[in-house]
mmCIF file of C-alpha atoms in Angstrom:
data_model
loop_
_atom_site.group_PDB
_atom_site.id
_atom_site.type_symbol
_atom_site.label_atom_id
_atom_site.label_comp_id
_atom_site.label_asym_id
_atom_site.label_seq_id
_atom_site.Cartn_x
_atom_site.Cartn_y
_atom_site.Cartn_z
ATOM 1 C CA UNK A 1 105.065 120.168 86.830
ATOM 2 C CA UNK A 2 104.477 117.007 88.830
ATOM 3 C CA UNK A 3 104.998 113.626 87.138
ATOM 4 C CA UNK A 4 101.540 112.695 85.669
ATOM 5 C CA UNK A 5 102.259 109.150 86.826
ATOM 6 C CA UNK A 6 102.040 110.137 90.517
ATOM 7 C CA UNK A 7 100.456 107.495 92.693
ATOM 8 C CA UNK A 8 96.966 107.956 94.251
ATOM 9 C CA UNK A 9 95.484 106.127 97.105
ATOM 10 C CA UNK A 10 91.981 106.081 98.477
ATOM 11 C CA UNK A 11 92.122 106.355 102.351
ATOM 12 C CA UNK A 12 89.160 105.333 104.600
ATOM 13 C CA UNK A 13 88.472 105.124 108.316
ATOM 14 C CA UNK A 14 85.570 102.766 109.097
ATOM 15 C CA UNK A 15 83.474 101.078 111.665
ATOM 16 C CA UNK A 16 80.519 98.868 111.124
ATOM 17 C CA UNK A 17 80.011 99.887 107.460
ATOM 18 C CA UNK A 18 79.059 96.643 105.901
ATOM 19 C CA UNK A 19 75.928 98.371 104.449
ATOM 20 C CA UNK A 20 77.914 100.538 102.101
ATOM 21 C CA UNK A 21 81.642 99.988 102.010
ATOM 22 C CA UNK A 22 81.509 97.803 98.843
ATOM 23 C CA UNK A 23 79.724 100.590 96.930
ATOM 24 C CA UNK A 24 82.351 103.059 98.003
ATOM 25 C CA UNK A 25 85.361 100.850 97.176
ATOM 26 C CA UNK A 26 83.892 99.711 93.880
ATOM 27 C CA UNK A 27 83.472 103.358 92.837
ATOM 28 C CA UNK A 28 87.010 104.395 93.554
ATOM 29 C CA UNK A 29 88.867 101.246 92.382
ATOM 30 C CA UNK A 30 89.013 102.397 88.698
ATOM 31 C CA UNK A 31 90.681 105.712 89.558
ATOM 32 C CA UNK A 32 93.314 104.919 92.320
ATOM 33 C CA UNK A 33 96.371 102.665 92.647
ATOM 34 C CA UNK A 34 95.662 101.512 96.140
ATOM 35 C CA UNK A 35 92.773 101.523 98.704
ATOM 36 C CA UNK A 36 93.727 101.746 102.344
ATOM 37 C CA UNK A 37 91.034 101.027 105.029
ATOM 38 C CA UNK A 38 91.613 101.604 108.770
ATOM 39 C CA UNK A 39 89.015 99.775 110.829
ATOM 40 C CA UNK A 40 88.460 101.258 114.304
ATOM 41 C CA UNK A 41 86.434 98.471 115.917
ATOM 42 C CA UNK A 42 83.835 96.935 113.586
ATOM 43 C CA UNK A 43 81.642 94.164 114.882
ATOM 44 C CA UNK A 44 80.128 93.377 111.425
ATOM 45 C CA UNK A 45 81.658 92.134 108.208
ATOM 46 C CA UNK A 46 83.208 95.496 107.149
ATOM 47 C CA UNK A 47 86.720 94.182 107.048
ATOM 48 C CA UNK A 48 85.964 90.975 105.181
ATOM 49 C CA UNK A 49 84.017 92.973 102.502
ATOM 50 C CA UNK A 50 86.772 95.480 102.165
ATOM 51 C CA UNK A 51 89.390 92.825 101.779
ATOM 52 C CA UNK A 52 87.181 91.222 99.052
ATOM 53 C CA UNK A 53 87.073 94.500 97.258
ATOM 54 C CA UNK A 54 90.774 94.586 97.051
ATOM 55 C CA UNK A 55 91.627 97.003 99.854
ATOM 56 C CA UNK A 56 94.486 96.841 102.240
ATOM 57 C CA UNK A 57 92.816 96.585 105.700
ATOM 58 C CA UNK A 58 94.382 97.584 108.995
ATOM 59 C CA UNK A 59 92.998 97.829 112.520
ATOM 60 C CA UNK A 60 93.465 100.423 115.285
ATOM 61 C CA UNK A 61 91.521 101.336 118.410
ATOM 62 C CA UNK A 62 89.086 104.368 118.033
ATOM 63 C CA UNK A 63 91.048 107.412 119.432
ATOM 64 C CA UNK A 64 87.985 109.661 120.151
ATOM 65 C CA UNK A 65 89.146 111.928 117.345
ATOM 66 C CA UNK A 66 88.399 111.854 113.600
ATOM 67 C CA UNK A 67 91.500 113.767 112.827
ATOM 68 C CA UNK A 68 93.751 111.362 114.767
ATOM 69 C CA UNK A 69 92.123 108.365 113.109
ATOM 70 C CA UNK A 70 92.509 109.942 109.616
ATOM 71 C CA UNK A 71 96.060 110.815 110.295
ATOM 72 C CA UNK A 72 96.831 107.184 111.303
ATOM 73 C CA UNK A 73 95.216 105.992 108.101
ATOM 74 C CA UNK A 74 97.181 108.509 105.965
ATOM 75 C CA UNK A 75 100.432 107.263 107.660
ATOM 76 C CA UNK A 76 99.702 103.798 106.207
ATOM 77 C CA UNK A 77 100.012 104.934 102.658
ATOM 78 C CA UNK A 78 103.138 106.326 100.928
ATOM 79 C CA UNK A 79 101.235 107.470 97.812
ATOM 80 C CA UNK A 80 102.043 110.787 96.320
ATOM 81 C CA UNK A 81 98.339 111.833 96.663
ATOM 82 C CA UNK A 82 95.459 110.600 98.843
ATOM 83 C CA UNK A 83 91.759 110.722 98.270
ATOM 84 C CA UNK A 84 90.068 110.806 101.686
ATOM 85 C CA UNK A 85 86.747 109.298 101.480
ATOM 86 C CA UNK A 86 84.074 107.895 103.845
ATOM 87 C CA UNK A 87 82.343 104.593 103.504
ATOM 88 C CA UNK A 88 78.902 106.189 103.079
ATOM 89 C CA UNK A 89 80.218 108.194 100.107
ATOM 90 C CA UNK A 90 81.024 107.141 96.540
ATOM 91 C CA UNK A 91 82.361 108.704 93.414
ATOM 92 C CA UNK A 92 79.275 109.755 91.488
ATOM 93 C CA UNK A 93 80.948 111.419 88.579
ATOM 94 C CA UNK A 94 84.465 112.882 87.553
ATOM 95 C CA UNK A 95 86.633 110.092 88.795
ATOM 96 C CA UNK A 96 88.835 110.702 85.875
ATOM 97 C CA UNK A 97 89.474 114.228 87.054
ATOM 98 C CA UNK A 98 91.407 112.962 90.014
ATOM 99 C CA UNK A 99 94.438 111.970 87.815
ATOM 100 C CA UNK A 100 94.410 115.263 86.060
ATOM 101 C CA UNK A 101 94.504 117.135 89.410
ATOM 102 C CA UNK A 102 97.320 114.870 90.772
ATOM 103 C CA UNK A 103 99.393 115.767 87.706
ATOM 104 C CA UNK A 104 99.555 119.265 88.966
ATOM 105 C CA UNK A 105 101.695 120.953 91.699
ATOM 106 C CA UNK A 106 101.176 120.261 95.379
ATOM 107 C CA UNK A 107 97.886 121.816 96.610
ATOM 108 C CA UNK A 108 94.765 120.763 98.364
ATOM 109 C CA UNK A 109 91.795 119.526 96.290
ATOM 110 C CA UNK A 110 88.169 120.259 97.088
ATOM 111 C CA UNK A 111 85.572 117.826 95.738
ATOM 112 C CA UNK A 112 81.844 118.404 95.586
ATOM 113 C CA UNK A 113 79.817 116.189 98.024
ATOM 114 C CA UNK A 114 76.156 115.844 97.310
ATOM 115 C CA UNK A 115 74.302 114.663 100.401
ATOM 116 C CA UNK A 116 70.984 112.862 99.953
ATOM 117 C CA UNK A 117 68.237 113.753 102.408
ATOM 118 C CA UNK A 118 65.516 111.789 104.115
ATOM 119 C CA UNK A 119 61.994 111.719 102.751
ATOM 120 C CA UNK A 120 60.670 115.194 102.498
ATOM 121 C CA UNK A 121 64.185 116.733 102.556
ATOM 122 C CA UNK A 122 66.295 118.092 99.874
ATOM 123 C CA UNK A 123 69.891 117.246 98.761
ATOM 124 C CA UNK A 124 72.565 119.619 99.720
ATOM 125 C CA UNK A 125 75.965 120.305 98.128
ATOM 126 C CA UNK A 126 79.307 121.287 99.792
ATOM 127 C CA UNK A 127 82.882 121.455 98.647
ATOM 128 C CA UNK A 128 85.253 119.773 101.063
ATOM 129 C CA UNK A 129 88.997 119.273 100.948
ATOM 130 C CA UNK A 130 89.602 115.611 100.251
ATOM 131 C CA UNK A 131 92.447 115.288 97.839
ATOM 132 C CA UNK A 132 95.757 115.690 99.758
ATOM 133 C CA UNK A 133 99.313 115.516 98.734
ATOM 134 C CA UNK A 134 101.653 113.280 100.779
ATOM 135 C CA UNK A 135 102.214 114.705 104.271
ATOM 136 C CA UNK A 136 99.063 116.747 104.636
ATOM 137 C CA UNK A 137 97.209 116.032 107.899
ATOM 138 C CA UNK A 138 93.999 116.750 109.774
ATOM 139 C CA UNK A 139 93.065 118.522 113.036
ATOM 140 C CA UNK A 140 89.881 118.450 115.104
ATOM 141 C CA UNK A 141 88.037 115.711 116.984
ATOM 142 C CA UNK A 142 85.040 115.953 114.655
ATOM 143 C CA UNK A 143 84.239 117.760 111.362
ATOM 144 C CA UNK A 144 88.018 117.717 111.104
ATOM 145 C CA UNK A 145 89.862 119.992 108.740
ATOM 146 C CA UNK A 146 93.070 119.840 106.909
ATOM 147 C CA UNK A 147 95.854 121.902 108.426
ATOM 148 C CA UNK A 148 98.055 123.146 105.580
ATOM 149 C CA UNK A 149 99.166 126.436 104.095
ATOM 150 C CA UNK A 150 98.991 124.979 100.621
ATOM 151 C CA UNK A 151 96.400 126.601 98.352
ATOM 152 C CA UNK A 152 93.025 124.968 97.686
ATOM 153 C CA UNK A 153 91.616 124.296 94.290
ATOM 154 C CA UNK A 154 88.513 122.572 93.132
ATOM 155 C CA UNK A 155 88.493 119.118 91.625
ATOM 156 C CA UNK A 156 85.927 118.204 89.012
ATOM 157 C CA UNK A 157 84.928 115.212 91.013
ATOM 158 C CA UNK A 158 81.531 114.636 92.722
ATOM 159 C CA UNK A 159 80.975 112.327 95.649
ATOM 160 C CA UNK A 160 77.533 111.061 96.512
ATOM 161 C CA UNK A 161 76.707 110.742 100.257
ATOM 162 C CA UNK A 162 73.758 109.140 102.070
ATOM 163 C CA UNK A 163 74.898 109.456 105.652
ATOM 164 C CA UNK A 164 72.284 112.067 106.424
ATOM 165 C CA UNK A 165 69.228 110.037 105.652
ATOM 166 C CA UNK A 166 67.088 109.052 108.782
ATOM 167 C CA UNK A 167 68.444 105.549 109.011
ATOM 168 C CA UNK A 168 71.961 106.698 109.297
ATOM 169 C CA UNK A 169 71.585 109.892 111.345
ATOM 170 C CA UNK A 170 70.960 108.320 114.726
ATOM 171 C CA UNK A 171 74.407 106.922 114.889
ATOM 172 C CA UNK A 172 76.089 110.202 113.729
ATOM 173 C CA UNK A 173 74.148 112.238 116.397
ATOM 174 C CA UNK A 174 75.227 109.857 119.147
ATOM 175 C CA UNK A 175 78.764 109.925 117.991
ATOM 176 C CA UNK A 176 79.359 113.592 116.958
ATOM 177 C CA UNK A 177 77.777 115.651 119.748
ATOM 178 C CA UNK A 178 80.156 114.471 122.555
ATOM 179 C CA UNK A 179 83.112 115.097 120.380
ATOM 180 C CA UNK A 180 81.891 118.590 119.544
ATOM 181 C CA UNK A 181 81.275 119.443 123.219
ATOM 182 C CA UNK A 182 84.777 118.215 123.978
ATOM 183 C CA UNK A 183 86.107 120.504 121.208
ATOM 184 C CA UNK A 184 84.097 123.416 122.683
ATOM 185 C CA UNK A 185 85.555 122.958 126.115
ATOM 186 C CA UNK A 186 89.025 123.314 124.562
ATOM 187 C CA UNK A 187 88.062 126.259 122.341
ATOM 188 C CA UNK A 188 84.899 128.018 123.619
ATOM 189 C CA UNK A 189 85.100 130.930 121.159
ATOM 190 C CA UNK A 190 85.788 128.898 118.050
ATOM 191 C CA UNK A 191 83.059 129.962 115.571
ATOM 192 C CA UNK A 192 83.423 126.752 113.451
ATOM 193 C CA UNK A 193 82.656 124.592 116.428
ATOM 194 C CA UNK A 194 79.570 126.734 117.345
ATOM 195 C CA UNK A 195 78.539 126.438 113.705
ATOM 196 C CA UNK A 196 78.801 122.683 113.757
ATOM 197 C CA UNK A 197 76.906 122.504 117.051
ATOM 198 C CA UNK A 198 74.224 124.560 115.495
ATOM 199 C CA UNK A 199 73.935 122.112 112.584
ATOM 200 C CA UNK A 200 73.887 119.241 115.093
ATOM 201 C CA UNK A 201 71.058 120.861 116.918
ATOM 202 C CA UNK A 202 69.092 121.345 113.730
ATOM 203 C CA UNK A 203 69.463 117.638 112.914
ATOM 204 C CA UNK A 204 68.072 116.918 116.368
ATOM 205 C CA UNK A 205 65.142 119.240 115.715
ATOM 206 C CA UNK A 206 66.296 121.807 118.433
ATOM 207 C CA UNK A 207 65.968 125.030 116.492
ATOM 208 C CA UNK A 208 66.370 127.314 119.615
ATOM 209 C CA UNK A 209 69.741 125.665 120.458
ATOM 210 C CA UNK A 210 70.732 125.895 116.802
ATOM 211 C CA UNK A 211 69.970 129.638 116.752
ATOM 212 C CA UNK A 212 72.060 130.222 119.995
ATOM 213 C CA UNK A 213 75.086 128.434 118.506
ATOM 214 C CA UNK A 214 74.748 130.200 115.226
ATOM 215 C CA UNK A 215 74.399 133.571 116.915
ATOM 216 C CA UNK A 216 77.645 132.960 118.732
ATOM 217 C CA UNK A 217 79.386 131.896 115.536
ATOM 218 C CA UNK A 218 78.293 134.732 113.258
ATOM 219 C CA UNK A 219 80.185 137.741 114.665
ATOM 220 C CA UNK A 220 83.320 135.545 114.964
ATOM 221 C CA UNK A 221 83.109 134.170 111.477
ATOM 222 C CA UNK A 222 85.193 135.853 108.832
ATOM 223 C CA UNK A 223 83.285 137.157 105.751
ATOM 224 C CA UNK A 224 85.641 134.904 103.605
ATOM 225 C CA UNK A 225 84.960 131.700 105.486
ATOM 226 C CA UNK A 226 83.639 129.215 103.017
ATOM 227 C CA UNK A 227 81.004 127.960 105.445
ATOM 228 C CA UNK A 228 79.528 131.445 106.226
ATOM 229 C CA UNK A 229 76.797 131.093 103.518
ATOM 230 C CA UNK A 230 75.414 127.927 105.187
ATOM 231 C CA UNK A 231 75.773 129.634 108.620
ATOM 232 C CA UNK A 232 73.736 132.633 107.554
ATOM 233 C CA UNK A 233 70.995 130.636 105.762
ATOM 234 C CA UNK A 234 70.904 128.181 108.708
ATOM 235 C CA UNK A 235 70.444 130.944 111.205
ATOM 236 C CA UNK A 236 67.654 132.484 109.210
ATOM 237 C CA UNK A 237 65.844 129.234 109.340
ATOM 238 C CA UNK A 238 66.534 128.565 112.989
ATOM 239 C CA UNK A 239 65.426 132.050 114.098
ATOM 240 C CA UNK A 240 62.187 131.705 112.191
ATOM 241 C CA UNK A 241 61.372 128.199 113.369
ATOM 242 C CA UNK A 242 62.158 129.089 117.029
ATOM 243 C CA UNK A 243 59.714 132.016 116.873
ATOM 244 C CA UNK A 244 62.385 134.759 116.670
ATOM 245 C CA UNK A 245 60.945 136.459 113.564
ATOM 246 C CA UNK A 246 62.022 139.941 114.338
ATOM 247 C CA UNK A 247 65.653 138.657 114.845
ATOM 248 C CA UNK A 248 65.390 136.777 111.523
ATOM 249 C CA UNK A 249 64.284 139.933 109.615
ATOM 250 C CA UNK A 250 67.149 141.978 111.316
ATOM 251 C CA UNK A 251 69.625 139.254 110.249
ATOM 252 C CA UNK A 252 68.309 139.269 106.718
ATOM 253 C CA UNK A 253 68.597 143.023 106.389
ATOM 254 C CA UNK A 254 72.124 142.933 107.746
ATOM 255 C CA UNK A 255 73.237 140.054 105.440
ATOM 256 C CA UNK A 256 71.247 140.954 102.341
ATOM 257 C CA UNK A 257 74.075 142.791 100.612
ATOM 258 C CA UNK A 258 76.441 139.834 100.892
ATOM 259 C CA UNK A 259 74.080 137.316 99.431
ATOM 260 C CA UNK A 260 72.649 139.111 96.472
ATOM 261 C CA UNK A 261 73.453 136.089 94.282
ATOM 262 C CA UNK A 262 72.372 133.431 96.623
ATOM 263 C CA UNK A 263 69.130 131.581 95.820
ATOM 264 C CA UNK A 264 69.292 129.869 99.098
ATOM 265 C CA UNK A 265 69.314 133.173 101.126
ATOM 266 C CA UNK A 266 66.263 134.609 99.170
ATOM 267 C CA UNK A 267 64.396 131.251 99.283
ATOM 268 C CA UNK A 268 64.790 130.979 103.093
ATOM 269 C CA UNK A 269 63.998 134.681 103.436
ATOM 270 C CA UNK A 270 60.755 134.002 101.562
ATOM 271 C CA UNK A 271 59.894 131.286 103.992
ATOM 272 C CA UNK A 272 60.645 133.728 106.896
ATOM 273 C CA UNK A 273 58.318 136.303 105.423
ATOM 274 C CA UNK A 274 55.583 133.698 105.003
ATOM 275 C CA UNK A 275 55.946 132.864 108.759
ATOM 276 C CA UNK A 276 55.706 136.614 109.438
ATOM 277 C CA UNK A 277 52.420 136.627 107.430
ATOM 278 C CA UNK A 278 51.067 133.807 109.530
ATOM 279 C CA UNK A 279 52.006 135.529 112.768
ATOM 280 C CA UNK A 280 50.602 138.946 111.535
ATOM 281 C CA UNK A 281 47.620 138.213 109.350
ATOM 282 C CA UNK A 282 46.419 141.728 109.400
ATOM 283 C CA UNK A 283 49.439 142.719 107.324
ATOM 284 C CA UNK A 284 49.725 139.565 105.412
ATOM 285 C CA UNK A 285 48.172 140.466 102.038
ATOM 286 C CA UNK A 286 49.393 144.092 102.002
ATOM 287 C CA UNK A 287 52.985 143.512 103.203
ATOM 288 C CA UNK A 288 54.348 140.109 104.053
ATOM 289 C CA UNK A 289 53.122 137.896 101.178
ATOM 290 C CA UNK A 290 54.133 140.297 98.366
ATOM 291 C CA UNK A 291 57.623 140.444 99.957
ATOM 292 C CA UNK A 292 57.765 136.670 100.255
ATOM 293 C CA UNK A 293 56.775 136.260 96.577
ATOM 294 C CA UNK A 294 59.467 138.790 95.658
ATOM 295 C CA UNK A 295 62.119 136.768 97.538
ATOM 296 C CA UNK A 296 61.116 133.578 95.840
ATOM 297 C CA UNK A 297 61.075 135.308 92.439
ATOM 298 C CA UNK A 298 64.570 136.539 93.159
ATOM 299 C CA UNK A 299 65.658 132.954 93.900
ATOM 300 C CA UNK A 300 64.261 131.824 90.621
ATOM 301 C CA UNK A 301 65.898 134.658 88.722
ATOM 302 C CA UNK A 302 69.280 133.568 90.161
ATOM 303 C CA UNK A 303 68.872 129.933 89.618
ATOM 304 C CA UNK A 304 70.491 127.085 91.581
ATOM 305 C CA UNK A 305 74.081 127.856 92.781
ATOM 306 C CA UNK A 306 75.605 124.445 93.684
ATOM 307 C CA UNK A 307 78.960 126.287 94.108
ATOM 308 C CA UNK A 308 77.752 127.978 97.304
ATOM 309 C CA UNK A 309 78.430 125.903 100.509
ATOM 310 C CA UNK A 310 75.367 124.164 101.807
ATOM 311 C CA UNK A 311 73.263 125.023 98.774
ATOM 312 C CA UNK A 312 70.089 123.054 98.385
ATOM 313 C CA UNK A 313 69.003 121.838 94.945
ATOM 314 C CA UNK A 314 65.858 123.366 93.745
ATOM 315 C CA UNK A 315 65.822 126.491 95.901
ATOM 316 C CA UNK A 316 66.615 128.444 92.746
ATOM 317 C CA UNK A 317 64.132 126.321 90.691
ATOM 318 C CA UNK A 318 61.308 124.028 91.509
ATOM 319 C CA UNK A 319 61.106 124.596 95.220
ATOM 320 C CA UNK A 320 60.767 128.378 94.800
ATOM 321 C CA UNK A 321 58.236 127.968 91.998
ATOM 322 C CA UNK A 322 56.202 125.626 94.233
ATOM 323 C CA UNK A 323 56.001 128.173 96.938
ATOM 324 C CA UNK A 324 55.114 130.931 94.545
ATOM 325 C CA UNK A 325 52.316 128.868 93.076
ATOM 326 C CA UNK A 326 50.762 128.012 96.362
ATOM 327 C CA UNK A 327 50.826 131.541 97.722
ATOM 328 C CA UNK A 328 49.593 133.049 94.462
ATOM 329 C CA UNK A 329 46.729 130.542 94.349
ATOM 330 C CA UNK A 330 45.778 131.521 97.921
ATOM 331 C CA UNK A 331 45.926 135.226 97.074
ATOM 332 C CA UNK A 332 43.646 134.589 93.978
ATOM 333 C CA UNK A 333 41.096 132.857 96.119
ATOM 334 C CA UNK A 334 41.055 135.635 98.567
ATOM 335 C CA UNK A 335 40.683 138.244 95.789
ATOM 336 C CA UNK A 336 37.823 136.344 94.124
#
């Protein structure tokens, strides 16, 4: 058993985060022994704010790699454990669980990250490895991952995240895509890179490009990959929205058995079937719409599954019910 008095540091890499860094540091301060901030070239008051919050602030040039920057920051702390957190995140609940986790044996801790969406969007939840024992390091220019053979375990800590709202997305798009393309040049058959490029394309509204990247990623992605759920659901959406409805239906049939308990899969499948009804009105009432309603009913029966990667709150609840109510009202009007 590890000494329960093991030290814990919060570790951040930042650049021009004056908007939110105080919120982040104020949320972590009660739960850690030290806060280490590595600034990679801020032109605003980020460093001054961080110092005022009690953080140890360091500077280094941006290395064109998130993994390299995180590893420089991790080397600045000698804590037994490190909580890796971004400035646009904050501890929303479960900060006390960090100490309990760090009282255990060496392993990698996965926290829940709930990402707020822009107006009209919906919050998503992912579990990401962010609690690291001393010596663990990252790899990858962007959407970096921890490279370690240690087992992973969930931590009962939830981080909020508002970096995907419209006001913050522009900077992420401009920053991430060149790094992803550089990664792709080095590893053209890496399914995770294609998966992330697909997500990037969806953020830019290019569903055709997203579908192409997801199509490359799917056959190369192991069934056990924790991001396969979000990949499959994202591809269903991308195929439908890019007009490839037949391909979307084929994908749903091929993947249905793997996602019997996924409300997200059934919710998005219902949306695909609704698109099919609009494209084939002659078979809408007798075929497509009943199947769409059955998919949303299945999503409701399962309920929300925040433990599934990329799950969207409400797809197993009010969002599915909303779609059902709308379609049933339309069917009732047609039958009257």
